[in-house]
Amino acid sequence: MAPAPASPSCCRFRPGRRSPGWKETARVAKILVAKVLVIDDEPQIRKFLRISLSANGYEVVEAENGRDGVEACARHRPDLVILDLGLPDLDGQEVISAVRQTSPVPIIVLSVRAQEYDKVEALDRGAVDYVVKPFGVGELMARVRAVLRQRPADAEPPTTVTAGAVVIDLARRVVGRNGAEVHLSRKEYELLAMLARHADHVLTHTELLREVWGPAHVHDTAYLRVYVKQLRQKLEGDPNLPALIVTEPGVGYRFRTGAD
């Protein structure tokens, strides 16, 4: 395993000088189109939806089975999921429940199942709409627009995240616990900030390693274990019984804002 890049210890990270184009970059980022994840095992349906959604200005991500769909939802963080129920590995109802464990993303079910009990179960599990195949593309696009209109307009990410006695000021890059500033190394802070920005959602090992250490280190889970342990020692009331940075076995970690 290649050595992790060294970083000096410090307690505060001051934002560097922004490039002249940062305002324009931020403005453009706000008008990016919505991302739609299509989970369907039929290639023809996926192609049809990809063409229709792209023609209406949406970015499209595809998955051909339930497990890949759940993983794609965690990795790509779509604004909307269009889900078939008749998948080869997992029933679509199970996919709804699996996605709901980690994400509030709206889900539109697209299925040949027309029975009322299927619709009721899907909606009870967390879907926001249910469209029966065969369907009209005009109606489906109208339903997509209706769901996406409910998103907060120009929602800004939080600049401060509070979890029990821990306060993370993402704008100033300062971390405090019980009113005292906590000294973190650069990598410790970057890992904590990544978790805090997605508070109460599971981040996979691969996501964390890619974002904090880079694509060359996506398999170096030892880095992650070491730095998570260090963060727990500095932030948790009892590092052996973590309540802030919680392990999701076999998946990754979750930063809990509801910790005491």
mmCIF file with all atom_site columns, C-alpha atoms in Angstrom, residues 86-224:
data_model
loop_
_atom_site.group_PDB
_atom_site.id
_atom_site.type_symbol
_atom_site.label_atom_id
_atom_site.label_alt_id
_atom_site.label_comp_id
_atom_site.label_asym_id
_atom_site.label_entity_id
_atom_site.label_seq_id
_atom_site.pdbx_PDB_ins_code
_atom_site.Cartn_x
_atom_site.Cartn_y
_atom_site.Cartn_z
_atom_site.occupancy
_atom_site.B_iso_or_equiv
_atom_site.pdbx_formal_charge
_atom_site.auth_seq_id
_atom_site.auth_comp_id
_atom_site.auth_asym_id
_atom_site.auth_atom_id
_atom_site.pdbx_PDB_model_num
ATOM 1   C CA . GLY A 1 86  ? -39.584 -6.234 -11.681 1.00 0.00 ? 86  GLY A CA 1
ATOM 2   C CA . LEU A 1 87  ? -35.813 -6.364 -11.300 1.00 0.00 ? 87  LEU A CA 1
ATOM 3   C CA . PRO A 1 88  ? -33.744 -9.563 -11.692 1.00 0.00 ? 88  PRO A CA 1
ATOM 4   C CA . ASP A 1 89  ? -32.005 -9.526 -8.302  1.00 0.00 ? 89  ASP A CA 1
ATOM 5   C CA . LEU A 1 90  ? -34.074 -7.461 -5.860  1.00 0.00 ? 90  LEU A CA 1
ATOM 6   C CA . ASP A 1 91  ? -37.746 -6.666 -5.979  1.00 0.00 ? 91  ASP A CA 1
ATOM 7   C CA . GLY A 1 92  ? -38.251 -2.970 -6.606  1.00 0.00 ? 92  GLY A CA 1
ATOM 8   C CA . GLN A 1 93  ? -40.109 -2.656 -3.303  1.00 0.00 ? 93  GLN A CA 1
ATOM 9   C CA . GLU A 1 94  ? -36.920 -3.760 -1.540  1.00 0.00 ? 94  GLU A CA 1
ATOM 10  C CA . VAL A 1 95  ? -34.955 -1.178 -3.512  1.00 0.00 ? 95  VAL A CA 1
ATOM 11  C CA . ILE A 1 96  ? -37.263 1.581  -2.268  1.00 0.00 ? 96  ILE A CA 1
ATOM 12  C CA . SER A 1 97  ? -36.644 0.520  1.327   1.00 0.00 ? 97  SER A CA 1
ATOM 13  C CA . ALA A 1 98  ? -32.875 0.242  0.776   1.00 0.00 ? 98  ALA A CA 1
ATOM 14  C CA . VAL A 1 99  ? -32.663 3.708  -0.777  1.00 0.00 ? 99  VAL A CA 1
ATOM 15  C CA . ARG A 1 100 ? -34.820 5.182  1.991   1.00 0.00 ? 100 ARG A CA 1
ATOM 16  C CA . GLN A 1 101 ? -32.322 3.999  4.617   1.00 0.00 ? 101 GLN A CA 1
ATOM 17  C CA . THR A 1 102 ? -29.717 6.423  3.283   1.00 0.00 ? 102 THR A CA 1
ATOM 18  C CA . SER A 1 103 ? -31.429 9.049  1.128   1.00 0.00 ? 103 SER A CA 1
ATOM 19  C CA . PRO A 1 104 ? -34.597 11.180 0.927   1.00 0.00 ? 104 PRO A CA 1
ATOM 20  C CA . VAL A 1 105 ? -34.380 11.313 -2.905  1.00 0.00 ? 105 VAL A CA 1
ATOM 21  C CA . PRO A 1 106 ? -37.867 11.201 -4.490  1.00 0.00 ? 106 PRO A CA 1
ATOM 22  C CA . ILE A 1 107 ? -38.716 7.922  -6.249  1.00 0.00 ? 107 ILE A CA 1
ATOM 23  C CA . ILE A 1 108 ? -41.185 7.484  -9.110  1.00 0.00 ? 108 ILE A CA 1
ATOM 24  C CA . VAL A 1 109 ? -42.145 3.851  -9.678  1.00 0.00 ? 109 VAL A CA 1
ATOM 25  C CA . LEU A 1 110 ? -42.588 2.789  -13.313 1.00 0.00 ? 110 LEU A CA 1
ATOM 26  C CA . SER A 1 111 ? -44.071 -0.711 -13.434 1.00 0.00 ? 111 SER A CA 1
ATOM 27  C CA . VAL A 1 112 ? -46.395 -3.102 -15.273 1.00 0.00 ? 112 VAL A CA 1
ATOM 28  C CA . ARG A 1 113 ? -47.924 -4.001 -11.909 1.00 0.00 ? 113 ARG A CA 1
ATOM 29  C CA . ALA A 1 114 ? -51.286 -2.260 -11.879 1.00 0.00 ? 114 ALA A CA 1
ATOM 30  C CA . GLN A 1 115 ? -52.776 -3.779 -8.731  1.00 0.00 ? 115 GLN A CA 1
ATOM 31  C CA . GLU A 1 116 ? -53.753 -1.384 -5.973  1.00 0.00 ? 116 GLU A CA 1
ATOM 32  C CA . TYR A 1 117 ? -51.798 -3.279 -3.303  1.00 0.00 ? 117 TYR A CA 1
ATOM 33  C CA . ASP A 1 118 ? -48.551 -2.857 -5.280  1.00 0.00 ? 118 ASP A CA 1
ATOM 34  C CA . LYS A 1 119 ? -49.159 0.878  -5.521  1.00 0.00 ? 119 LYS A CA 1
ATOM 35  C CA . VAL A 1 120 ? -50.027 1.159  -1.832  1.00 0.00 ? 120 VAL A CA 1
ATOM 36  C CA . GLU A 1 121 ? -46.948 -0.799 -0.769  1.00 0.00 ? 121 GLU A CA 1
ATOM 37  C CA . ALA A 1 122 ? -44.623 1.291  -2.948  1.00 0.00 ? 122 ALA A CA 1
ATOM 38  C CA . LEU A 1 123 ? -46.045 4.558  -1.637  1.00 0.00 ? 123 LEU A CA 1
ATOM 39  C CA . ASP A 1 124 ? -45.942 3.323  1.956   1.00 0.00 ? 124 ASP A CA 1
ATOM 40  C CA . ARG A 1 125 ? -42.292 2.333  1.533   1.00 0.00 ? 125 ARG A CA 1
ATOM 41  C CA . GLY A 1 126 ? -41.389 5.831  0.384   1.00 0.00 ? 126 GLY A CA 1
ATOM 42  C CA . ALA A 1 127 ? -42.127 6.285  -3.331  1.00 0.00 ? 127 ALA A CA 1
ATOM 43  C CA . VAL A 1 128 ? -43.696 9.644  -4.220  1.00 0.00 ? 128 VAL A CA 1
ATOM 44  C CA . ASP A 1 129 ? -45.503 8.573  -7.404  1.00 0.00 ? 129 ASP A CA 1
ATOM 45  C CA . TYR A 1 130 ? -46.493 5.435  -9.326  1.00 0.00 ? 130 TYR A CA 1
ATOM 46  C CA . VAL A 1 131 ? -46.852 5.179  -13.120 1.00 0.00 ? 131 VAL A CA 1
ATOM 47  C CA . VAL A 1 132 ? -48.152 2.007  -14.795 1.00 0.00 ? 132 VAL A CA 1
ATOM 48  C CA . LYS A 1 133 ? -46.536 0.682  -17.984 1.00 0.00 ? 133 LYS A CA 1
ATOM 49  C CA . PRO A 1 134 ? -47.261 1.236  -20.818 1.00 0.00 ? 134 PRO A CA 1
ATOM 50  C CA . PHE A 1 135 ? -47.049 4.965  -20.234 1.00 0.00 ? 135 PHE A CA 1
ATOM 51  C CA . GLY A 1 136 ? -47.153 8.189  -22.205 1.00 0.00 ? 136 GLY A CA 1
ATOM 52  C CA . VAL A 1 137 ? -43.870 10.063 -22.255 1.00 0.00 ? 137 VAL A CA 1
ATOM 53  C CA . GLY A 1 138 ? -45.671 13.397 -21.953 1.00 0.00 ? 138 GLY A CA 1
ATOM 54  C CA . GLU A 1 139 ? -47.400 12.322 -18.758 1.00 0.00 ? 139 GLU A CA 1
ATOM 55  C CA . LEU A 1 140 ? -44.182 10.894 -17.304 1.00 0.00 ? 140 LEU A CA 1
ATOM 56  C CA . MET A 1 141 ? -42.226 14.086 -18.035 1.00 0.00 ? 141 MET A CA 1
ATOM 57  C CA . ALA A 1 142 ? -45.003 16.119 -16.405 1.00 0.00 ? 142 ALA A CA 1
ATOM 58  C CA . ARG A 1 143 ? -44.772 13.936 -13.294 1.00 0.00 ? 143 ARG A CA 1
ATOM 59  C CA . VAL A 1 144 ? -40.983 14.331 -13.273 1.00 0.00 ? 144 VAL A CA 1
ATOM 60  C CA . ARG A 1 145 ? -41.329 18.114 -13.462 1.00 0.00 ? 145 ARG A CA 1
ATOM 61  C CA . ALA A 1 146 ? -43.952 18.099 -10.706 1.00 0.00 ? 146 ALA A CA 1
ATOM 62  C CA . VAL A 1 147 ? -41.696 16.133 -8.359  1.00 0.00 ? 147 VAL A CA 1
ATOM 63  C CA . LEU A 1 148 ? -38.614 18.224 -9.093  1.00 0.00 ? 148 LEU A CA 1
ATOM 64  C CA . ARG A 1 149 ? -40.533 21.474 -8.548  1.00 0.00 ? 149 ARG A CA 1
ATOM 65  C CA . GLN A 1 150 ? -40.799 20.493 -4.905  1.00 0.00 ? 150 GLN A CA 1
ATOM 66  C CA . ARG A 1 151 ? -37.022 20.783 -4.462  1.00 0.00 ? 151 ARG A CA 1
ATOM 67  C CA . PRO A 1 152 ? -35.904 23.871 -2.510  1.00 0.00 ? 152 PRO A CA 1
ATOM 68  C CA . ALA A 1 153 ? -34.889 26.532 -5.023  1.00 0.00 ? 153 ALA A CA 1
ATOM 69  C CA . ASP A 1 154 ? -31.203 27.425 -4.886  1.00 0.00 ? 154 ASP A CA 1
ATOM 70  C CA . ALA A 1 155 ? -30.817 25.543 -1.603  1.00 0.00 ? 155 ALA A CA 1
ATOM 71  C CA . GLU A 1 156 ? -27.479 26.335 -0.024  1.00 0.00 ? 156 GLU A CA 1
ATOM 72  C CA . PRO A 1 157 ? -25.592 23.683 1.920   1.00 0.00 ? 157 PRO A CA 1
ATOM 73  C CA . PRO A 1 158 ? -25.272 24.351 5.654   1.00 0.00 ? 158 PRO A CA 1
ATOM 74  C CA . THR A 1 159 ? -22.132 26.191 6.730   1.00 0.00 ? 159 THR A CA 1
ATOM 75  C CA . THR A 1 160 ? -22.335 24.936 10.315  1.00 0.00 ? 160 THR A CA 1
ATOM 76  C CA . VAL A 1 161 ? -23.088 21.386 11.408  1.00 0.00 ? 161 VAL A CA 1
ATOM 77  C CA . THR A 1 162 ? -23.851 20.657 15.066  1.00 0.00 ? 162 THR A CA 1
ATOM 78  C CA . ALA A 1 163 ? -23.889 17.199 16.626  1.00 0.00 ? 163 ALA A CA 1
ATOM 79  C CA . GLY A 1 164 ? -24.202 17.161 20.388  1.00 0.00 ? 164 GLY A CA 1
ATOM 80  C CA . ALA A 1 165 ? -21.215 19.010 21.848  1.00 0.00 ? 165 ALA A CA 1
ATOM 81  C CA . VAL A 1 166 ? -19.415 19.132 18.489  1.00 0.00 ? 166 VAL A CA 1
ATOM 82  C CA . VAL A 1 167 ? -19.727 22.143 16.174  1.00 0.00 ? 167 VAL A CA 1
ATOM 83  C CA . ILE A 1 168 ? -18.174 22.113 12.699  1.00 0.00 ? 168 ILE A CA 1
ATOM 84  C CA . ASP A 1 169 ? -17.883 25.503 10.988  1.00 0.00 ? 169 ASP A CA 1
ATOM 85  C CA . LEU A 1 170 ? -17.390 24.534 7.356   1.00 0.00 ? 170 LEU A CA 1
ATOM 86  C CA . ALA A 1 171 ? -16.997 28.129 6.188   1.00 0.00 ? 171 ALA A CA 1
ATOM 87  C CA . ARG A 1 172 ? -14.162 28.914 8.623   1.00 0.00 ? 172 ARG A CA 1
ATOM 88  C CA . ARG A 1 173 ? -12.854 25.320 8.709   1.00 0.00 ? 173 ARG A CA 1
ATOM 89  C CA . VAL A 1 174 ? -12.957 25.287 12.497  1.00 0.00 ? 174 VAL A CA 1
ATOM 90  C CA . VAL A 1 175 ? -14.080 22.418 14.742  1.00 0.00 ? 175 VAL A CA 1
ATOM 91  C CA . GLY A 1 176 ? -15.101 22.824 18.372  1.00 0.00 ? 176 GLY A CA 1
ATOM 92  C CA . ARG A 1 177 ? -16.174 20.519 21.179  1.00 0.00 ? 177 ARG A CA 1
ATOM 93  C CA . ASN A 1 178 ? -17.699 21.712 24.443  1.00 0.00 ? 178 ASN A CA 1
ATOM 94  C CA . GLY A 1 179 ? -16.745 25.257 23.488  1.00 0.00 ? 179 GLY A CA 1
ATOM 95  C CA . ALA A 1 180 ? -13.055 24.502 22.916  1.00 0.00 ? 180 ALA A CA 1
ATOM 96  C CA . GLU A 1 181 ? -11.370 24.355 19.528  1.00 0.00 ? 181 GLU A CA 1
ATOM 97  C CA . VAL A 1 182 ? -10.294 20.877 18.437  1.00 0.00 ? 182 VAL A CA 1
ATOM 98  C CA . HIS A 1 183 ? -6.912  20.464 16.769  1.00 0.00 ? 183 HIS A CA 1
ATOM 99  C CA . LEU A 1 184 ? -7.150  18.363 13.608  1.00 0.00 ? 184 LEU A CA 1
ATOM 100 C CA . SER A 1 185 ? -4.684  17.459 10.898  1.00 0.00 ? 185 SER A CA 1
ATOM 101 C CA . ARG A 1 186 ? -5.576  18.451 7.366   1.00 0.00 ? 186 ARG A CA 1
ATOM 102 C CA . LYS A 1 187 ? -6.704  14.956 6.403   1.00 0.00 ? 187 LYS A CA 1
ATOM 103 C CA . GLU A 1 188 ? -8.663  14.565 9.629   1.00 0.00 ? 188 GLU A CA 1
ATOM 104 C CA . TYR A 1 189 ? -10.505 17.783 8.859   1.00 0.00 ? 189 TYR A CA 1
ATOM 105 C CA . GLU A 1 190 ? -11.150 16.870 5.219   1.00 0.00 ? 190 GLU A CA 1
ATOM 106 C CA . LEU A 1 191 ? -12.600 13.514 6.243   1.00 0.00 ? 191 LEU A CA 1
ATOM 107 C CA . LEU A 1 192 ? -14.761 15.048 8.968   1.00 0.00 ? 192 LEU A CA 1
ATOM 108 C CA . ALA A 1 193 ? -15.980 17.806 6.634   1.00 0.00 ? 193 ALA A CA 1
ATOM 109 C CA . MET A 1 194 ? -16.940 15.250 4.001   1.00 0.00 ? 194 MET A CA 1
ATOM 110 C CA . LEU A 1 195 ? -18.970 13.302 6.555   1.00 0.00 ? 195 LEU A CA 1
ATOM 111 C CA . ALA A 1 196 ? -20.528 16.468 7.994   1.00 0.00 ? 196 ALA A CA 1
ATOM 112 C CA . ARG A 1 197 ? -21.615 17.795 4.601   1.00 0.00 ? 197 ARG A CA 1
ATOM 113 C CA . HIS A 1 198 ? -23.609 14.591 4.196   1.00 0.00 ? 198 HIS A CA 1
ATOM 114 C CA . ALA A 1 199 ? -24.706 14.330 7.825   1.00 0.00 ? 199 ALA A CA 1
ATOM 115 C CA . ASP A 1 200 ? -27.099 11.486 8.663   1.00 0.00 ? 200 ASP A CA 1
ATOM 116 C CA . HIS A 1 201 ? -26.392 9.789  5.325   1.00 0.00 ? 201 HIS A CA 1
ATOM 117 C CA . VAL A 1 202 ? -24.135 6.802  4.758   1.00 0.00 ? 202 VAL A CA 1
ATOM 118 C CA . LEU A 1 203 ? -20.968 7.458  2.760   1.00 0.00 ? 203 LEU A CA 1
ATOM 119 C CA . THR A 1 204 ? -19.265 4.396  1.338   1.00 0.00 ? 204 THR A CA 1
ATOM 120 C CA . HIS A 1 205 ? -15.607 3.553  1.876   1.00 0.00 ? 205 HIS A CA 1
ATOM 121 C CA . THR A 1 206 ? -14.967 4.193  -1.816  1.00 0.00 ? 206 THR A CA 1
ATOM 122 C CA . GLU A 1 207 ? -16.647 7.614  -1.767  1.00 0.00 ? 207 GLU A CA 1
ATOM 123 C CA . LEU A 1 208 ? -14.649 8.762  1.242   1.00 0.00 ? 208 LEU A CA 1
ATOM 124 C CA . LEU A 1 209 ? -11.325 7.452  -0.036  1.00 0.00 ? 209 LEU A CA 1
ATOM 125 C CA . ARG A 1 210 ? -11.853 8.947  -3.487  1.00 0.00 ? 210 ARG A CA 1
ATOM 126 C CA . GLU A 1 211 ? -12.810 12.383 -2.168  1.00 0.00 ? 211 GLU A CA 1
ATOM 127 C CA . VAL A 1 212 ? -10.242 12.675 0.626   1.00 0.00 ? 212 VAL A CA 1
ATOM 128 C CA . TRP A 1 213 ? -7.240  10.716 -0.685  1.00 0.00 ? 213 TRP A CA 1
ATOM 129 C CA . GLY A 1 214 ? -7.929  10.591 -4.418  1.00 0.00 ? 214 GLY A CA 1
ATOM 130 C CA . PRO A 1 215 ? -8.815  7.890  -6.988  1.00 0.00 ? 215 PRO A CA 1
ATOM 131 C CA . ALA A 1 216 ? -5.483  6.088  -6.545  1.00 0.00 ? 216 ALA A CA 1
ATOM 132 C CA . HIS A 1 217 ? -6.412  5.199  -2.944  1.00 0.00 ? 217 HIS A CA 1
ATOM 133 C CA . VAL A 1 218 ? -9.995  3.907  -3.302  1.00 0.00 ? 218 VAL A CA 1
ATOM 134 C CA . HIS A 1 219 ? -8.963  0.452  -2.028  1.00 0.00 ? 219 HIS A CA 1
ATOM 135 C CA . ASP A 1 220 ? -6.807  1.653  0.872   1.00 0.00 ? 220 ASP A CA 1
ATOM 136 C CA . THR A 1 221 ? -9.400  1.178  3.595   1.00 0.00 ? 221 THR A CA 1
ATOM 137 C CA . ALA A 1 222 ? -6.643  1.049  6.224   1.00 0.00 ? 222 ALA A CA 1
ATOM 138 C CA . TYR A 1 223 ? -6.238  4.824  5.816   1.00 0.00 ? 223 TYR A CA 1
ATOM 139 C CA . LEU A 1 224 ? -9.900  5.277  6.557   1.00 0.00 ? 224 LEU A CA 1
#
